[in-house]
XYZ file of C-alpha atoms in Angstrom:
618
model
C -53.328 -63.154 -66.746
C -53.452 -63.601 -70.516
C -55.286 -66.921 -70.191
C -58.161 -65.047 -68.512
C -58.859 -63.442 -71.908
C -59.174 -66.829 -73.641
C -63.003 -67.088 -73.510
C -63.321 -63.640 -75.077
C -60.739 -64.398 -77.738
C -62.318 -67.696 -78.733
C -65.749 -66.156 -79.173
C -64.261 -63.246 -81.124
C -62.436 -65.517 -83.569
C -65.691 -67.281 -84.387
C -67.338 -64.012 -85.434
C -64.336 -62.244 -86.998
C -63.190 -65.003 -89.389
C -66.287 -67.142 -90.017
C -66.567 -70.212 -92.233
C -69.235 -68.563 -94.334
C -69.476 -65.475 -96.572
C -69.308 -62.144 -94.783
C -70.005 -58.492 -95.599
C -68.728 -55.576 -93.551
C -69.822 -51.945 -93.906
C -67.678 -49.037 -92.689
C -69.906 -47.169 -90.250
C -67.811 -44.260 -89.029
C -69.212 -40.743 -89.095
C -67.689 -40.113 -92.526
C -69.165 -43.317 -93.919
C -72.593 -42.658 -92.450
C -72.458 -39.134 -93.842
C -71.920 -40.653 -97.298
C -74.827 -43.073 -96.927
C -73.243 -46.160 -95.308
C -76.185 -46.518 -92.927
C -78.536 -46.815 -95.898
C -76.237 -49.385 -97.500
C -76.124 -51.393 -94.254
C -79.919 -51.333 -93.971
C -80.234 -52.439 -97.597
C -77.884 -55.384 -96.986
C -79.738 -56.354 -93.818
C -83.121 -56.302 -95.543
C -81.897 -58.176 -98.636
C -80.122 -60.910 -96.662
C -83.184 -61.415 -94.462
C -85.707 -61.388 -97.324
C -83.736 -63.909 -99.384
C -82.606 -65.990 -96.401
C -78.949 -65.781 -97.454
C -76.321 -67.469 -95.204
C -74.199 -64.310 -95.162
C -72.870 -62.673 -92.005
C -73.321 -58.878 -91.970
C -71.048 -56.819 -89.703
C -70.680 -53.125 -88.900
C -67.068 -51.913 -88.618
C -65.296 -48.600 -88.221
C -63.626 -46.351 -90.786
C -60.777 -47.730 -92.922
C -59.473 -44.199 -93.502
C -60.084 -43.638 -97.222
C -62.847 -41.117 -96.593
C -63.124 -39.736 -100.142
C -64.115 -43.253 -101.322
C -66.901 -43.810 -98.785
C -69.094 -45.749 -98.365
C -66.581 -48.614 -98.146
C -67.741 -52.218 -98.078
C -65.605 -55.364 -97.624
C -66.620 -58.833 -98.820
C -65.164 -62.085 -97.532
C -65.235 -65.668 -98.791
C -63.434 -68.336 -96.728
C -59.829 -68.899 -97.871
C -59.969 -65.929 -100.261
C -58.747 -62.351 -99.843
C -60.970 -59.648 -98.460
C -62.215 -57.524 -101.342
C -62.762 -53.808 -100.702
C -65.430 -51.894 -102.618
C -65.783 -48.125 -102.767
C -68.662 -45.691 -103.246
C -71.318 -48.356 -102.827
C -74.973 -47.372 -103.065
C -78.090 -49.269 -101.929
C -78.813 -50.136 -105.577
C -75.544 -52.135 -105.679
C -76.589 -54.398 -102.796
C -78.391 -57.169 -104.767
C -75.452 -57.662 -107.136
C -72.928 -57.769 -104.301
C -74.960 -60.151 -102.138
C -76.053 -62.521 -104.930
C -72.544 -62.911 -106.341
C -71.114 -63.510 -102.869
C -73.783 -66.109 -102.138
C -72.808 -67.908 -105.354
C -69.149 -67.987 -104.287
C -67.688 -65.160 -106.340
C -67.025 -61.462 -106.119
C -68.884 -58.792 -108.081
C -66.458 -56.933 -110.369
C -67.928 -53.427 -110.209
C -66.702 -50.764 -107.757
C -63.726 -52.898 -106.659
C -61.043 -50.826 -104.944
C -58.478 -53.409 -103.800
C -57.977 -56.680 -101.933
C -56.461 -57.585 -98.556
C -54.707 -60.968 -98.613
C -53.114 -60.644 -95.179
C -53.186 -58.142 -92.367
C -50.637 -57.520 -89.636
C -52.461 -56.288 -86.558
C -49.008 -55.823 -84.971
C -50.196 -57.767 -81.949
C -51.505 -60.643 -84.081
C -51.462 -61.672 -87.743
C -54.137 -63.054 -90.030
C -53.949 -64.452 -93.552
C -57.270 -64.249 -95.355
C -56.309 -66.287 -98.404
C -54.770 -66.178 -101.860
C -56.093 -65.492 -105.331
C -57.599 -62.646 -107.362
C -54.214 -61.784 -108.871
C -55.799 -59.145 -111.088
C -56.709 -57.004 -108.075
C -54.220 -54.685 -106.391
C -53.324 -55.229 -102.772
C -54.533 -52.478 -100.459
C -51.015 -51.150 -99.871
C -50.346 -50.922 -103.622
C -52.821 -48.070 -103.897
C -51.134 -44.642 -103.759
C -53.271 -43.591 -100.789
C -52.073 -46.507 -98.644
C -48.664 -47.234 -100.165
C -46.526 -45.253 -97.707
C -48.748 -45.740 -94.694
C -47.650 -47.632 -91.594
C -50.826 -48.580 -89.752
C -50.072 -48.835 -86.044
C -52.706 -46.716 -84.308
C -55.173 -47.472 -87.114
C -54.174 -51.148 -87.145
C -57.712 -52.430 -86.542
C -59.809 -49.501 -87.781
C -62.257 -50.619 -90.443
C -61.655 -54.316 -89.791
C -63.245 -54.943 -86.396
C -66.619 -54.109 -84.927
C -66.024 -51.253 -82.438
C -69.020 -52.435 -80.403
C -67.506 -55.887 -79.834
C -64.952 -56.466 -77.078
C -64.640 -60.039 -78.368
C -63.364 -58.862 -81.740
C -60.857 -56.524 -80.094
C -59.489 -59.413 -78.025
C -59.439 -61.612 -81.139
C -56.891 -59.322 -82.794
C -54.648 -59.140 -79.727
C -56.518 -56.578 -77.660
C -55.876 -56.351 -73.883
C -52.966 -58.781 -74.285
C -50.415 -56.037 -73.510
C -52.319 -55.000 -70.398
C -52.658 -58.594 -69.214
C -48.931 -59.204 -69.680
C -48.096 -56.098 -67.652
C -50.487 -57.040 -64.894
C -49.127 -60.551 -64.661
C -45.389 -60.132 -65.064
C -44.092 -56.537 -64.927
C -43.580 -54.064 -62.121
C -44.648 -50.439 -62.383
C -41.019 -49.402 -62.608
C -40.459 -51.743 -65.532
C -43.460 -50.354 -67.386
C -42.287 -46.771 -66.806
C -38.799 -47.663 -68.030
C -40.229 -49.311 -71.158
C -42.333 -46.258 -72.058
C -39.387 -43.934 -71.384
C -37.033 -46.055 -73.491
C -39.492 -46.004 -76.399
C -39.114 -42.197 -76.634
C -42.834 -41.957 -77.366
C -43.795 -38.282 -77.531
C -47.206 -36.784 -76.846
C -49.354 -36.730 -79.972
C -51.369 -33.690 -78.934
C -48.959 -31.182 -80.421
C -46.233 -30.258 -77.941
C -44.424 -33.590 -78.270
C -43.502 -33.876 -74.578
C -41.936 -37.275 -73.692
C -44.716 -39.526 -72.425
C -42.539 -41.651 -70.170
C -41.175 -38.573 -68.394
C -44.681 -37.225 -67.827
C -45.749 -40.546 -66.306
C -42.636 -40.733 -64.140
C -43.248 -37.279 -62.706
C -46.687 -38.318 -61.454
C -45.565 -41.772 -60.322
C -43.157 -40.057 -57.900
C -45.966 -38.086 -56.273
C -47.300 -39.524 -53.025
C -51.062 -39.032 -52.878
C -54.169 -40.984 -51.938
C -55.937 -40.067 -55.211
C -54.392 -39.834 -58.654
C -56.031 -39.400 -62.044
C -55.197 -40.207 -65.632
C -57.080 -38.192 -68.241
C -57.492 -38.722 -71.969
C -57.664 -35.437 -73.881
C -60.030 -36.104 -76.789
C -61.136 -32.477 -77.114
C -60.222 -32.360 -80.793
C -61.033 -28.805 -81.838
C -58.954 -28.074 -84.942
C -61.015 -27.310 -88.061
C -60.586 -30.184 -90.492
C -59.083 -32.566 -87.910
C -60.872 -35.801 -87.035
C -58.152 -38.312 -86.169
C -59.250 -38.765 -82.561
C -62.894 -39.028 -83.563
C -62.130 -41.938 -85.856
C -59.911 -43.659 -83.299
C -62.742 -43.560 -80.749
C -65.391 -44.606 -83.262
C -63.378 -47.437 -84.810
C -61.358 -48.901 -81.925
C -62.485 -47.573 -78.501
C -61.021 -50.475 -76.504
C -57.549 -49.464 -77.690
C -57.891 -46.224 -75.698
C -59.142 -48.043 -72.626
C -56.245 -50.510 -72.727
C -53.697 -47.693 -72.997
C -55.222 -45.908 -70.006
C -55.270 -49.130 -67.958
C -51.537 -49.547 -68.541
C -50.943 -45.882 -67.666
C -52.983 -46.212 -64.482
C -50.975 -49.261 -63.448
C -47.661 -47.478 -64.087
C -48.544 -44.221 -62.307
C -50.632 -45.548 -59.432
C -53.877 -43.895 -60.560
C -57.189 -45.488 -59.655
C -59.480 -43.136 -61.556
C -59.584 -42.046 -65.178
C -61.596 -39.663 -67.348
C -61.977 -39.400 -71.107
C -62.786 -35.778 -72.001
C -64.573 -35.785 -75.375
C -66.129 -33.081 -77.490
C -69.915 -33.230 -77.269
C -69.975 -32.722 -81.069
C -68.837 -36.362 -81.385
C -72.059 -38.230 -80.458
C -71.124 -41.498 -82.205
C -67.690 -41.534 -80.572
C -69.243 -40.899 -77.145
C -71.791 -43.658 -77.701
C -69.168 -46.228 -78.687
C -66.808 -45.231 -75.895
C -69.519 -45.632 -73.285
C -70.494 -49.021 -74.695
C -66.844 -50.153 -74.672
C -66.440 -49.024 -71.065
C -69.587 -50.914 -70.073
C -68.244 -54.059 -71.761
C -64.893 -53.665 -69.997
C -66.683 -53.462 -66.631
C -68.777 -56.502 -67.531
C -65.652 -58.572 -68.196
C -63.753 -57.301 -65.143
C -61.296 -55.232 -67.182
C -62.429 -52.159 -65.248
C -63.569 -51.805 -61.651
C -62.325 -53.568 -58.540
C -59.598 -56.242 -58.575
C -59.236 -56.319 -62.344
C -58.678 -59.865 -63.659
C -58.466 -61.008 -60.005
C -55.422 -58.785 -59.381
C -54.660 -56.069 -56.853
C -55.377 -53.350 -59.455
C -58.589 -51.318 -59.306
C -59.417 -48.632 -61.854
C -62.610 -46.755 -62.706
C -63.121 -44.929 -65.993
C -65.786 -42.462 -67.127
C -66.574 -40.165 -70.051
C -67.138 -36.414 -69.735
C -68.473 -34.425 -72.677
C -66.909 -31.002 -73.213
C -68.841 -27.995 -74.453
C -66.613 -27.499 -77.499
C -64.363 -24.656 -76.347
C -61.118 -24.798 -78.319
C -59.062 -23.566 -75.358
C -60.080 -26.661 -73.361
C -57.605 -28.628 -75.420
C -54.970 -26.990 -73.183
C -54.535 -29.230 -70.156
C -55.079 -26.710 -67.346
C -58.177 -25.307 -69.074
C -59.415 -28.885 -69.546
C -58.985 -29.531 -65.816
C -60.902 -26.348 -64.994
C -63.724 -27.488 -67.277
C -63.836 -30.916 -65.609
C -64.153 -29.200 -62.239
C -67.189 -27.265 -63.460
C -65.356 -23.973 -63.881
C -64.902 -21.797 -66.942
C -62.318 -23.305 -69.283
C -59.432 -20.940 -68.568
C -55.745 -21.762 -68.403
C -53.681 -21.360 -65.269
C -49.992 -20.618 -64.830
C -47.507 -23.469 -64.431
C -45.977 -24.522 -62.072
C -47.608 -26.258 -60.316
C -47.887 -28.770 -63.130
C -50.849 -31.163 -63.331
C -48.581 -34.029 -62.271
C -48.226 -32.186 -58.965
C -51.616 -30.532 -58.601
C -54.206 -31.303 -61.235
C -57.824 -32.414 -61.216
C -59.410 -31.752 -57.788
C -55.941 -30.770 -56.589
C -54.647 -34.317 -57.075
C -51.690 -35.510 -59.169
C -52.930 -35.894 -62.740
C -51.486 -37.156 -66.001
C -53.104 -35.910 -69.204
C -52.276 -37.434 -72.575
C -53.788 -36.978 -75.993
C -55.990 -39.850 -77.134
C -53.548 -40.935 -79.838
C -50.771 -41.130 -77.249
C -52.827 -43.571 -75.198
C -53.484 -45.610 -78.361
C -49.743 -46.126 -78.866
C -49.192 -47.580 -75.386
C -50.453 -51.161 -76.039
C -48.093 -51.352 -79.016
C -45.087 -50.087 -77.059
C -45.750 -52.642 -74.327
C -46.686 -55.497 -76.641
C -43.868 -55.117 -79.176
C -41.178 -53.502 -77.030
C -39.370 -50.164 -77.001
C -36.637 -51.318 -79.407
C -39.236 -52.267 -82.018
C -41.019 -48.937 -81.598
C -37.805 -46.905 -81.951
C -37.078 -48.476 -85.340
C -40.138 -46.722 -86.782
C -39.867 -42.994 -87.495
C -36.804 -40.982 -86.508
C -34.512 -41.198 -83.473
C -36.003 -38.039 -81.946
C -39.552 -38.705 -83.126
C -40.163 -42.465 -83.200
C -43.435 -44.103 -84.181
C -46.172 -42.897 -86.478
C -48.588 -39.984 -86.612
C -52.140 -40.037 -87.935
C -52.969 -37.048 -90.138
C -56.346 -35.938 -91.392
C -55.687 -34.859 -94.958
C -58.336 -32.423 -96.184
C -58.653 -29.492 -98.547
C -57.643 -29.214 -102.192
C -56.435 -32.775 -102.778
C -58.023 -35.632 -104.730
C -57.866 -38.160 -101.909
C -58.944 -37.012 -98.478
C -58.927 -39.152 -95.371
C -56.787 -40.415 -92.522
C -53.156 -41.075 -93.356
C -50.844 -42.749 -90.831
C -47.195 -42.152 -91.681
C -43.965 -42.959 -89.920
C -42.593 -39.700 -88.540
C -39.840 -38.441 -90.812
C -41.774 -39.028 -94.042
C -41.885 -35.943 -96.255
C -44.796 -33.639 -96.899
C -44.560 -34.613 -100.569
C -45.430 -38.189 -99.599
C -48.487 -37.040 -97.689
C -49.792 -34.530 -100.231
C -48.714 -35.793 -103.636
C -48.706 -39.561 -103.038
C -51.408 -40.248 -100.459
C -53.402 -37.159 -101.441
C -52.659 -37.685 -105.156
C -52.071 -33.972 -105.740
C -54.463 -31.179 -106.574
C -58.173 -31.886 -106.762
C -58.182 -30.158 -110.172
C -55.431 -30.710 -112.721
C -55.591 -27.021 -113.703
C -54.933 -25.866 -110.137
C -51.549 -25.592 -108.455
C -51.110 -26.565 -104.819
C -49.812 -23.517 -103.002
C -49.439 -24.452 -99.337
C -50.495 -26.716 -96.505
C -51.703 -25.567 -93.101
C -50.124 -27.896 -90.542
C -51.339 -28.163 -86.973
C -54.766 -26.577 -87.098
C -55.624 -22.894 -86.571
C -52.524 -22.463 -84.412
C -50.286 -24.064 -87.001
C -48.302 -22.555 -89.821
C -48.763 -22.279 -93.563
C -45.963 -24.153 -95.319
C -45.363 -23.260 -99.009
C -45.173 -25.947 -101.694
C -41.500 -25.114 -102.253
C -40.753 -26.624 -98.814
C -42.737 -29.844 -99.183
C -39.517 -31.870 -99.174
C -39.359 -31.198 -95.432
C -39.615 -34.326 -93.216
C -42.690 -34.378 -90.975
C -41.463 -34.401 -87.403
C -41.588 -32.075 -84.415
C -38.229 -30.387 -84.958
C -38.466 -29.755 -88.703
C -42.001 -28.379 -88.608
C -41.004 -26.034 -85.788
C -38.085 -24.753 -87.874
C -40.568 -23.791 -90.594
C -42.690 -21.863 -88.096
C -45.419 -24.506 -88.045
C -46.308 -27.156 -85.464
C -47.301 -30.807 -85.561
C -50.456 -30.077 -83.593
C -52.917 -32.916 -83.365
C -52.313 -33.810 -87.022
C -54.661 -31.732 -89.155
C -53.342 -30.976 -92.656
C -55.353 -28.534 -94.780
C -54.108 -28.299 -98.374
C -54.582 -25.006 -100.248
C -54.214 -24.188 -103.942
C -54.028 -21.000 -106.003
C -57.715 -20.360 -105.382
C -56.820 -19.697 -101.739
C -55.678 -16.257 -100.657
C -52.988 -16.643 -98.019
C -53.813 -13.277 -96.432
C -57.449 -14.261 -96.062
C -56.445 -17.725 -94.817
C -54.359 -16.135 -92.057
C -57.313 -13.865 -91.247
C -59.687 -16.848 -91.077
C -57.522 -18.854 -88.681
C -56.818 -15.804 -86.536
C -60.527 -15.014 -86.359
C -61.105 -18.546 -85.052
C -58.466 -18.347 -82.301
C -59.557 -14.817 -81.348
C -63.098 -16.037 -80.753
C -61.863 -19.109 -78.876
C -59.494 -17.197 -76.574
C -60.598 -17.470 -72.949
C -59.661 -13.788 -72.481
C -57.743 -14.350 -69.259
C -54.415 -12.842 -70.312
C -54.002 -9.451 -71.978
C -51.541 -10.415 -74.760
C -53.916 -13.018 -76.127
C -57.162 -11.137 -75.517
C -56.077 -7.730 -76.818
C -53.192 -8.711 -79.078
C -55.182 -11.138 -81.192
C -58.015 -8.630 -81.558
C -55.604 -5.946 -82.760
C -53.935 -8.324 -85.216
C -57.327 -9.400 -86.546
C -58.351 -5.767 -87.051
C -55.203 -5.181 -89.125
C -55.872 -8.245 -91.296
C -59.466 -7.132 -91.787
C -58.155 -3.783 -93.023
C -55.737 -5.417 -95.440
C -58.381 -7.726 -96.917
C -60.815 -4.821 -97.437
C -58.418 -2.564 -99.409
C -57.586 -0.339 -96.417
C -54.204 -1.771 -95.511
C -50.976 0.219 -95.160
C -47.414 -0.978 -95.645
C -46.587 -0.150 -92.024
C -49.208 -2.744 -91.034
C -46.793 -5.495 -92.045
C -44.192 -4.366 -89.540
C -46.828 -4.017 -86.836
C -48.123 -7.529 -87.539
C -44.602 -8.919 -87.311
C -44.087 -7.241 -83.930
C -47.417 -8.549 -82.654
C -46.411 -12.069 -83.688
C -43.345 -11.892 -81.445
C -44.975 -10.165 -78.471
C -48.100 -12.333 -78.317
C -46.100 -15.537 -78.718
C -43.612 -14.590 -76.002
C -46.030 -13.292 -73.373
C -49.266 -15.293 -73.602
C -50.167 -17.563 -70.722
C -51.024 -20.789 -72.542
C -50.441 -22.646 -75.773
C -53.409 -21.071 -77.542
C -52.016 -17.553 -77.356
C -48.418 -18.663 -77.780
C -49.180 -20.304 -81.134
C -52.189 -18.313 -82.386
C -50.071 -15.978 -84.528
C -48.326 -18.821 -86.377
C -50.580 -18.522 -89.464
C -49.835 -14.795 -89.660
C -46.101 -15.198 -89.070
C -45.673 -17.941 -91.687
C -47.773 -16.217 -94.364
C -45.784 -13.018 -93.779
C -42.577 -15.018 -94.142
C -43.463 -17.114 -97.182
C -46.195 -15.116 -98.942
C -45.265 -11.479 -98.327
C -45.857 -10.698 -101.999
C -49.568 -11.371 -101.533
C -49.700 -8.936 -98.610
C -47.978 -6.286 -100.716
C -50.368 -6.834 -103.633
C -53.327 -6.422 -101.288
C -51.950 -3.172 -99.906
C -50.217 -1.517 -102.845
C -52.255 -2.732 -105.807
C -55.573 -3.404 -104.014
C -55.600 -6.771 -105.759
C -56.352 -10.297 -104.508
C -55.040 -12.746 -107.095
C -57.170 -15.605 -105.728
C -60.321 -13.484 -105.911
C -61.196 -14.379 -102.316
C -61.216 -10.893 -100.818
C -64.507 -9.515 -102.169
C -63.687 -5.865 -101.541
C -60.865 -6.120 -104.087
C -62.887 -7.701 -106.881
C -64.104 -4.771 -108.976
C -64.785 -6.773 -112.127
C -65.274 -10.495 -112.211
C -63.671 -10.894 -115.645
C -60.480 -9.010 -114.775
C -60.079 -10.852 -111.490
C -60.561 -14.238 -113.197
C -58.409 -13.375 -116.204
C -55.562 -15.852 -116.832
C -53.240 -12.871 -117.368
C -53.934 -11.804 -113.788
C -51.384 -9.272 -112.602
C -49.809 -9.130 -116.085
C -52.672 -6.998 -117.455
C -51.015 -3.645 -116.525
C -47.758 -4.817 -118.134
C -49.634 -5.916 -121.239
C -51.390 -2.551 -121.564
C -48.122 -0.673 -121.083
C -46.500 -2.676 -123.896
C -49.407 -1.908 -126.216
C -49.177 1.816 -125.472
C -45.469 1.725 -126.343
C -46.356 -0.039 -129.603
C -44.320 -3.099 -128.589
C -46.866 -5.416 -130.154
C -44.742 -8.558 -130.456
C -43.795 -8.421 -126.775
C -47.423 -7.771 -125.839
C -48.568 -10.775 -127.871
C -45.843 -12.983 -126.347
C -46.899 -11.773 -122.903
C -50.443 -13.020 -123.447
C -49.266 -16.441 -124.634
C -47.288 -17.073 -121.446
C -50.366 -17.321 -119.231
C -53.330 -17.372 -121.575
C -54.322 -20.734 -123.080
C -56.906 -19.237 -125.479
C -55.700 -15.760 -126.572
C -57.972 -15.581 -129.606
C -61.129 -16.286 -127.634
C -60.106 -13.914 -124.874
C -59.417 -11.158 -127.410
C -63.022 -11.236 -128.636
C -64.534 -10.580 -125.196
C -61.898 -8.691 -123.200
C -62.379 -4.909 -123.093
C -58.640 -4.472 -122.460
């Protein structure tokens, strides 16, 4: 079967590694939002006007979103050179130097001498010793690019380029040489866990449906990425859509499904566009449809756009939405593998889970298990956002520590004068982990012990300008609005908890509210019908556990140290004062005529005591 891909691969190699200069522009949503489309147009116009023999290609996102727009330049037998923050005005210098056989020296980020696609390998060339390799940069140093192996390097609109870097090879090998039982055993032995948050074993989920006897079976890709600040799945669809299709083809073969659906948020227009184009290309080359690659396998795949309801990320609510019903969860059992979409056996996996399947098949379960931890093998893609210098997509082997993600890849606080306080892991249903626990390994078990969850991989970093009480209120407000309202604990419990947090953040809180919130955390978690309600109180529970002092200050002293809760800011100067909560202590020392201690007290937190003394009415 693999030889049937040869025509595609040959054509792809001609365009991916040409014998002439080449420029690629990262055209993901983040890049376009930073002006990459304007840069691409400027390159296109300049190359055409000056009749330059330079190949211009559009690629996906390389992951370093805070440095967008990213541009890569290529000269035969030399390393790829990556440029950051390119503007249209830089285009003439970049193009002219490349045409003359050299690289422009401004805006250089790094070089790529060789790249392991994990299903194929390419050496670009040697030289440019003065430039750092891509993986020598702090942002990339600890990354293990498996799911993002081709993102930012291939054209997502080209099936030829996907095949050129090893795409569809795993599927072809399965179709030509392995039984369904062998594929199921391989996925089970890999211990791959679902990347949507719960971490359920993928092989077991597939096996449960494979055992069902039914005329129609479905495999569904859950790409309803609804967490604020999370965009891993969006980038995976925009940068490498054929990877998803290949994973679903292998899953369909293993489970006996003949129909598949990719459920995508409608707020992802570029991802939807590229997915649909990739599906059309797969049909054109007989990788979808009837008798795929002249085999007995037939499989049809379509895209459905969701309306953006957060609860539809839960699999039974997603199924209801696909059936044209309101997105509301249903009780389990029956499980979707028994009775899912249209009452047929259905397997639903997160998009990133599907993306891992070609690697597991192509490299083997033993290879996959060596990455990550024994209980959580492989990698996880995180979207790192918030109060860090470097934001973007970070793919780490599971088991790496939060310090690696935040202080190495993220390069610490966005401002040197600010202290990182916490990270919100797992989206609005995740937990707030304090900086004192950042030595914790990132895996399913350890995050659960902290009261957080892996979720889909969103990581929101917060510093001392963030009020943890208000942060809990914000996330709870989101999940309260997104609740489908079907079950009482979620519908009423979240509303009551939100009312309490609103009281606390508006100077009307009472100490007994803390006990009531703690009880609500337990009751709502234990009695809600679906994952939304069961995890919605995690931000409240973890902030109560790790930041109780802030709750007490809000209630007893009517003070918000971060200055976020407006009702508690009586005077801007006193709320912004570097002495902060030490002002009452300072005044008390002055009244007792303990002047030396008062002066020492100011020096501990105040960098400019003389200047402050001239303007402060205290």
